[in-house]
Coordinates of N, CA and C in Angstrom, one line a residue:
M1 N -5.7 7.3 9.8 CA -4.3 7.2 10.2 C -3.9 8.2 11.3
E2 N -3.1 7.8 12.2 CA -2.6 8.6 13.3 C -1.1 8.6 13.3
A3 N -0.4 9.7 13.6 CA 1.0 9.8 13.8 C 1.4 10.6 14.9
R4 N 2.4 10.2 15.7 CA 2.8 11.1 16.8 C 4.2 10.8 17.3
I5 N 4.8 11.7 17.9 CA 6.1 11.4 18.6 C 5.8 10.8 20.0
L6 N 6.4 9.6 20.1 CA 6.1 9.0 21.4 C 7.0 9.5 22.5
S7 N 8.3 9.7 22.2 CA 9.2 10.3 23.2 C 10.4 10.8 22.5
M8 N 11.1 11.7 23.3 CA 12.3 12.2 22.7 C 13.3 12.4 23.9
T9 N 14.5 11.9 23.8 CA 15.5 12.2 24.7 C 16.7 12.8 24.0
D10 N 17.8 13.0 24.7 CA 19.0 13.5 24.1 C 19.6 12.4 23.1
S11 N 19.1 11.1 23.3 CA 19.7 10.1 22.4 C 18.8 9.6 21.3
W12 N 17.4 9.6 21.6 CA 16.5 9.0 20.6 C 15.3 9.8 20.5
M13 N 14.7 9.8 19.2 CA 13.4 10.3 18.9 C 12.6 9.1 18.6
R14 N 11.5 8.8 19.3 CA 10.6 7.6 18.9 C 9.3 8.1 18.3
V15 N 9.0 7.7 17.2 CA 7.8 8.1 16.4 C 6.9 6.9 16.1
R16 N 5.6 7.1 16.1 CA 4.7 6.0 15.8 C 3.7 6.4 14.9
W17 N 3.4 5.6 13.9 CA 2.3 5.7 13.0 C 1.3 4.6 13.2
R18 N 0.0 4.8 13.2 CA -1.0 3.8 13.3 C -1.9 3.9 12.1
I19 N -2.2 2.7 11.5 CA -3.0 2.7 10.3 C -4.3 1.8 10.7
D20 N -5.4 2.3 10.4 CA -6.7 1.5 10.7 C -7.1 1.0 9.3
G21 N -7.7 -0.2 9.3 CA -8.3 -0.8 8.0 C -7.1 -1.3 7.2
V22 N -6.5 -2.4 7.5 CA -5.3 -2.8 6.8 C -5.4 -4.1 6.0
E23 N -6.7 -4.4 5.7 CA -6.9 -5.7 5.0 C -6.3 -5.7 3.6
R24 N -6.1 -4.5 2.9 CA -5.6 -4.5 1.7 C -4.2 -3.8 1.6
L25 N -3.6 -3.5 2.8 CA -2.4 -2.9 2.9 C -1.2 -3.6 2.3
V26 N -0.4 -2.9 1.5 CA 0.8 -3.5 0.9 C 2.0 -3.1 1.8
V27 N 2.6 -4.2 2.3 CA 3.8 -4.0 3.2 C 5.0 -4.4 2.4
P28 N 6.0 -3.5 2.2 CA 7.2 -3.9 1.4 C 7.9 -5.1 2.1
P29 N 8.5 -6.0 1.4 CA 9.1 -7.2 2.0 C 10.3 -6.8 2.8
F30 N 10.7 -7.5 3.8 CA 11.9 -7.3 4.5 C 13.1 -7.2 3.6
A31 N 13.9 -6.2 3.8 CA 15.1 -6.0 3.0 C 16.3 -5.8 3.9
G32 N 16.1 -5.7 5.2 CA 17.3 -5.5 6.1 C 17.6 -3.9 6.1
R33 N 18.3 -3.6 7.2 CA 18.6 -2.1 7.3 C 19.5 -1.7 6.1
G34 N 19.5 -0.4 5.9 CA 20.3 0.2 4.9 C 19.6 1.3 4.2
R35 N 20.4 2.3 3.6 CA 19.9 3.4 3.0 C 19.4 3.0 1.6
A36 N 18.2 3.6 1.2 CA 17.7 3.4 -0.1 C 16.9 4.6 -0.6
D37 N 16.9 4.8 -1.8 CA 16.1 5.9 -2.4 C 14.7 5.4 -2.8
E38 N 13.8 6.4 -3.1 CA 12.5 6.1 -3.6 C 11.6 5.2 -2.8
L39 N 11.8 5.2 -1.5 CA 11.0 4.4 -0.6 C 9.5 4.8 -0.7
W40 N 9.2 6.0 -1.1 CA 7.8 6.6 -1.1 C 7.0 6.0 -2.3
Q41 N 7.7 5.1 -3.1 CA 7.0 4.5 -4.2 C 5.9 3.5 -3.7
T42 N 6.1 3.0 -2.4 CA 5.1 2.1 -1.8 C 5.0 2.6 -0.4
T43 N 4.3 1.8 0.5 CA 4.1 2.2 1.8 C 5.4 2.6 2.5
C44 N 5.3 3.9 3.0 CA 6.5 4.5 3.6 C 6.0 5.6 4.6
F45 N 6.8 5.7 5.6 CA 6.5 6.7 6.6 C 7.5 7.8 6.6
E46 N 7.1 9.1 6.8 CA 8.1 10.2 6.6 C 8.0 11.2 7.7
L47 N 9.1 11.7 8.0 CA 9.3 12.8 9.1 C 10.0 13.9 8.4
F48 N 9.5 15.2 8.6 CA 10.2 16.4 8.1 C 10.5 17.2 9.3
M49 N 11.6 17.8 9.3 CA 12.0 18.7 10.4 C 12.6 20.0 9.9
M50 N 12.1 21.2 10.2 CA 12.6 22.4 9.8 C 13.0 23.3 11.0
P51 N 14.3 23.5 11.2 CA 14.7 24.3 12.4 C 14.0 25.7 12.4
K52 N 13.7 26.2 13.5 CA 13.0 27.5 13.6 C 14.1 28.6 13.8
D53 N 15.0 28.6 12.8 CA 16.1 29.6 12.8 C 15.9 30.7 11.8
G54 N 14.8 30.6 11.1 CA 14.6 31.6 10.0 C 15.0 31.2 8.7
T55 N 15.7 30.2 8.5 CA 16.2 29.8 7.2 C 15.1 28.8 6.6
P56 N 15.1 28.6 5.3 CA 14.1 27.7 4.6 C 14.6 26.3 4.6
S57 N 15.8 25.9 5.2 CA 16.3 24.6 5.1 C 15.5 23.6 6.0
Y58 N 15.5 22.4 5.5 CA 14.8 21.4 6.3 C 15.3 20.0 6.0
S59 N 15.0 19.0 6.8 CA 15.4 17.6 6.6 C 14.2 16.7 6.4
E60 N 14.4 15.7 5.6 CA 13.4 14.6 5.3 C 14.0 13.3 5.8
F61 N 13.2 12.5 6.4 CA 13.5 11.1 6.9 C 12.5 10.2 6.3
N62 N 12.8 9.2 5.5 CA 11.9 8.2 4.9 C 12.2 6.9 5.6
L63 N 11.2 6.3 6.1 CA 11.3 5.0 6.9 C 10.3 4.0 6.3
S64 N 10.9 2.8 5.9 CA 10.1 1.8 5.3 C 9.9 0.6 6.3
P65 N 8.7 -0.1 6.1 CA 8.6 -1.4 6.8 C 9.6 -2.4 6.4
S66 N 10.2 -2.2 5.3 CA 11.3 -3.1 4.8 C 12.6 -3.0 5.7
E67 N 12.6 -2.0 6.6 CA 13.7 -1.6 7.4 C 14.7 -0.7 6.6
R68 N 14.5 -0.4 5.3 CA 15.3 0.5 4.6 C 14.9 1.9 5.0
W69 N 15.8 2.9 4.8 CA 15.6 4.3 5.3 C 16.3 5.2 4.4
A70 N 16.0 6.4 4.4 CA 16.7 7.5 3.7 C 16.6 8.8 4.5
A71 N 17.6 9.6 4.4 CA 17.7 10.9 5.1 C 18.3 11.9 4.1
Y72 N 17.6 13.1 4.0 CA 18.0 14.1 3.1 C 18.0 15.5 3.7
D73 N 18.8 16.3 3.3 CA 18.7 17.8 3.7 C 18.3 18.5 2.4
F74 N 17.5 19.6 2.6 CA 17.2 20.6 1.5 C 17.6 22.0 2.0
S75 N 18.1 22.7 1.1 CA 18.5 24.1 1.4 C 17.3 25.0 1.3
D76 N 16.2 24.6 0.6 CA 15.0 25.4 0.4 C 13.9 24.4 -0.1
Y77 N 12.7 24.9 -0.3 CA 11.6 24.1 -0.8 C 12.0 23.3 -2.0
R78 N 12.1 22.0 -1.8 CA 12.3 21.0 -2.9 C 13.6 21.3 -3.7
S79 N 14.5 22.0 -3.1 CA 15.8 22.3 -3.8 C 17.0 22.2 -2.9
G80 N 18.2 22.0 -3.6 CA 19.4 21.8 -2.8 C 19.5 20.5 -2.0
Q81 N 18.9 19.5 -2.6 CA 18.9 18.2 -1.9 C 20.3 17.5 -1.8
S82 N 20.5 17.0 -0.6 CA 21.8 16.3 -0.4 C 21.5 15.1 0.6
E83 N 22.2 14.1 0.6 CA 22.0 13.1 1.6 C 22.5 13.5 3.0
R84 N 21.7 13.2 3.9 CA 22.1 13.6 5.3 C 22.9 12.4 5.9
V85 N 24.0 12.8 6.4 CA 24.9 11.7 7.0 C 24.2 11.1 8.3
F86 N 24.1 9.8 8.2 CA 23.6 9.0 9.4 C 24.5 7.9 9.7
R87 N 25.3 8.1 10.8 CA 26.3 7.0 11.1 C 25.7 5.9 11.8
R88 N 24.6 6.2 12.5 CA 23.8 5.1 13.3 C 22.5 5.0 12.7
E89 N 22.1 3.9 12.1 CA 20.9 3.7 11.4 C 19.6 3.8 12.3
P90 N 18.5 4.3 11.7 CA 17.3 4.3 12.5 C 16.9 2.8 12.7
D91 N 16.1 2.6 13.7 CA 15.5 1.3 14.1 C 14.0 1.4 13.8
C92 N 13.5 0.5 12.9 CA 12.2 0.5 12.4 C 11.5 -0.8 12.5
S93 N 10.3 -0.9 12.9 CA 9.5 -2.2 13.0 C 8.0 -1.9 12.7
M94 N 7.4 -3.0 12.1 CA 6.0 -2.8 11.8 C 5.3 -4.1 12.3
R95 N 4.2 -3.9 13.0 CA 3.4 -5.0 13.4 C 2.0 -4.8 12.7
V96 N 1.5 -5.9 12.0 CA 0.3 -5.8 11.3 C -0.7 -6.8 11.9
G97 N -1.8 -6.3 12.4 CA -2.9 -7.2 13.0 C -4.0 -7.3 12.0
Q98 N -5.2 -7.8 12.5 CA -6.3 -7.9 11.6 C -7.0 -6.6 11.3
A99 N -6.9 -5.6 12.2 CA -7.6 -4.4 12.0 C -6.7 -3.2 11.9
I100 N -5.5 -3.3 12.5 CA -4.6 -2.1 12.6 C -3.2 -2.6 12.3
A101 N -2.4 -1.6 11.9 CA -0.9 -1.8 11.8 C -0.2 -0.7 12.6
I102 N 0.8 -1.0 13.2 CA 1.6 0.0 14.0 C 3.0 -0.1 13.4
F103 N 3.5 1.1 13.0 CA 4.9 1.3 12.5 C 5.6 2.2 13.5
D104 N 6.7 1.7 14.1 CA 7.5 2.4 15.1 C 8.9 2.7 14.5
A105 N 9.4 3.8 14.8 CA 10.7 4.2 14.4 C 11.5 5.0 15.5
S106 N 12.7 4.6 15.7 CA 13.6 5.3 16.6 C 14.7 5.8 15.8
L107 N 14.9 7.2 15.9 CA 16.0 7.8 15.1 C 16.9 8.5 16.2
P108 N 18.2 8.3 15.9 CA 19.2 8.8 16.7 C 19.3 10.4 16.7
R109 N 19.1 11.0 17.8 CA 18.9 12.5 17.9 C 20.2 13.2 17.5
I110 N 21.3 12.6 17.8 CA 22.6 13.3 17.5 C 22.7 13.7 16.0
Q111 N 22.1 12.9 15.2 CA 22.2 13.1 13.7 C 21.0 13.8 13.1
M112 N 20.2 14.4 13.9 CA 19.0 15.1 13.5 C 19.1 16.6 13.7
P113 N 18.3 17.4 13.1 CA 18.3 18.9 13.3 C 18.1 19.2 14.8
E114 N 18.8 20.3 15.3 CA 18.7 20.8 16.6 C 17.3 21.4 16.8
A115 N 16.7 21.2 18.0 CA 15.4 21.8 18.3 C 15.7 23.2 18.7
P116 N 14.7 24.1 18.6 CA 13.4 23.9 18.3 C 13.2 23.7 16.7
C117 N 12.2 22.9 16.4 CA 11.9 22.6 15.0 C 10.4 22.5 14.8
A118 N 10.0 22.9 13.6 CA 8.6 22.5 13.1 C 8.7 21.2 12.5
I119 N 7.7 20.4 12.7 CA 7.8 19.0 12.1 C 6.6 18.7 11.3
G120 N 6.8 17.8 10.4 CA 5.6 17.2 9.6 C 5.7 15.7 9.6
L121 N 4.6 15.0 10.0 CA 4.6 13.6 10.0 C 3.7 13.2 8.9
S122 N 4.1 12.2 8.0 CA 3.3 12.0 6.9 C 3.5 10.4 6.5
A123 N 2.7 10.0 5.5 CA 2.8 8.6 5.1 C 2.3 8.5 3.7
V124 N 2.9 7.6 3.0 CA 2.3 7.1 1.7 C 1.8 5.7 2.0
I125 N 0.5 5.4 1.8 CA 0.0 4.1 2.1 C -0.4 3.5 0.7
E126 N 0.2 2.3 0.4 CA -0.2 1.6 -0.8 C -1.1 0.4 -0.4
E127 N -2.1 0.3 -1.2 CA -3.1 -0.9 -1.0 C -3.0 -1.7 -2.3
E128 N -3.5 -2.9 -2.1 CA -3.5 -3.9 -3.3 C -4.1 -3.2 -4.5
G129 N -3.6 -3.5 -5.7 CA -4.1 -2.9 -6.9 C -3.4 -1.6 -7.2
G130 N -2.4 -1.2 -6.4 CA -1.6 0.0 -6.7 C -2.3 1.3 -6.2
V131 N -3.3 1.2 -5.5 CA -4.0 2.3 -4.9 C -3.2 2.9 -3.8
K132 N -2.9 4.2 -3.9 CA -2.0 4.9 -3.0 C -2.8 6.1 -2.3
S133 N -2.6 6.3 -1.1 CA -3.1 7.5 -0.4 C -2.0 8.2 0.3
Y134 N -2.2 9.5 0.5 CA -1.1 10.4 1.0 C -1.6 11.1 2.3
W135 N -1.0 10.8 3.4 CA -1.5 11.3 4.7 C -0.4 12.2 5.3
A136 N -0.9 13.3 5.9 CA -0.1 14.2 6.6 C -0.8 14.9 7.7
L137 N -0.1 15.5 8.6 CA -0.7 16.3 9.7 C -1.6 17.4 9.1
S138 N -1.2 17.9 7.9 CA -2.0 19.0 7.2 C -1.6 19.0 5.8
H139 N -2.6 19.2 5.0 CA -2.4 19.4 3.5 C -2.9 20.8 3.2
H140 N -2.1 21.5 2.4 CA -2.4 22.9 2.1 C -2.6 23.2 0.6
K141 N -2.5 22.2 -0.2 CA -2.6 22.3 -1.7 C -3.6 21.2 -2.1
E142 N -4.1 21.4 -3.3 CA -5.0 20.4 -4.0 C -4.4 19.0 -4.0
E143 N -3.1 18.9 -4.4 CA -2.4 17.7 -4.5 C -1.5 17.6 -3.2
P144 N -1.3 16.4 -2.7 CA -0.5 16.3 -1.5 C 1.0 16.8 -1.8
D145 N 1.5 17.5 -0.9 CA 2.9 18.0 -0.9 C 3.5 17.9 0.4
F146 N 4.2 16.9 0.8 CA 4.7 16.7 2.1 C 5.9 17.7 2.3
H147 N 6.4 18.3 1.3 CA 7.5 19.3 1.4 C 7.0 20.6 1.7
D148 N 5.8 21.0 1.6 CA 5.2 22.3 1.8 C 5.4 22.6 3.3
P149 N 6.2 23.6 3.6 CA 6.5 24.0 5.0 C 5.2 24.3 5.8
R150 N 4.1 24.7 5.2 CA 2.9 24.9 5.9 C 2.3 23.5 6.5
S151 N 2.9 22.4 6.0 CA 2.4 21.1 6.5 C 3.2 20.7 7.8
F152 N 4.3 21.4 8.1 CA 5.1 21.2 9.3 C 4.4 21.8 10.5
T153 N 3.2 21.2 10.9 CA 2.4 21.8 11.9 C 2.8 21.4 13.3
G154 N 3.5 20.4 13.5 CA 4.0 20.0 14.8 C 5.2 20.8 15.2
C155 N 5.6 20.7 16.5 CA 6.7 21.5 17.0 C 7.4 20.7 18.0
I156 N 8.7 20.8 17.9 CA 9.6 20.2 19.0 C 10.4 21.4 19.7
A157 N 10.2 21.5 20.9 CA 10.8 22.4 21.7 C 12.3 22.1 22.0
R158 N 13.0 23.0 22.4 CA 14.5 22.7 22.7 C 14.5 21.6 23.8
T159 N 15.3 20.5 23.5 CA 15.4 19.4 24.4 C 16.7 19.2 25.0
R160 N 17.7 20.0 24.6 CA 19.0 19.8 25.2 C 19.4 21.0 25.9
A161 N 20.2 20.9 27.0 CA 20.7 22.1 27.7 C 21.6 23.0 26.8
A162 N 21.4 24.3 27.0 CA 22.1 25.2 26.1 C 23.6 25.4 26.7

């Protein structure tokens, strides 16, 4: 699997995940846009952002091929969770071919943490038979832990004028 930020403007952050070998991939059925919890129970794509301001707070964005999404803020590692306000919903789409799948998401920048940020891109991939794999830019524990700040190995520089 591959994940990367395609582009970032003052208006939108565009992110893409590519999955190779999709013959057994479980794609959640279309549900229409809207906030939903526990999207990670099946195929789901995630973005974590931790502002580089010295605090342990970070944000998590879950994006589903069903077009459902979730956004949370944490005050510290896996604690102090609250829903992040999102007035304009992310735009998500998935294309599945014979050999690869592409999941694209566009998130409104105005509702996201201010750069500079450390980022983590990750995914839960479910295959037929309930088989799940957990993908991230980096894993630092024996068990996958997308919330581990050491997994936030990407970086977004300041993108707006001060």
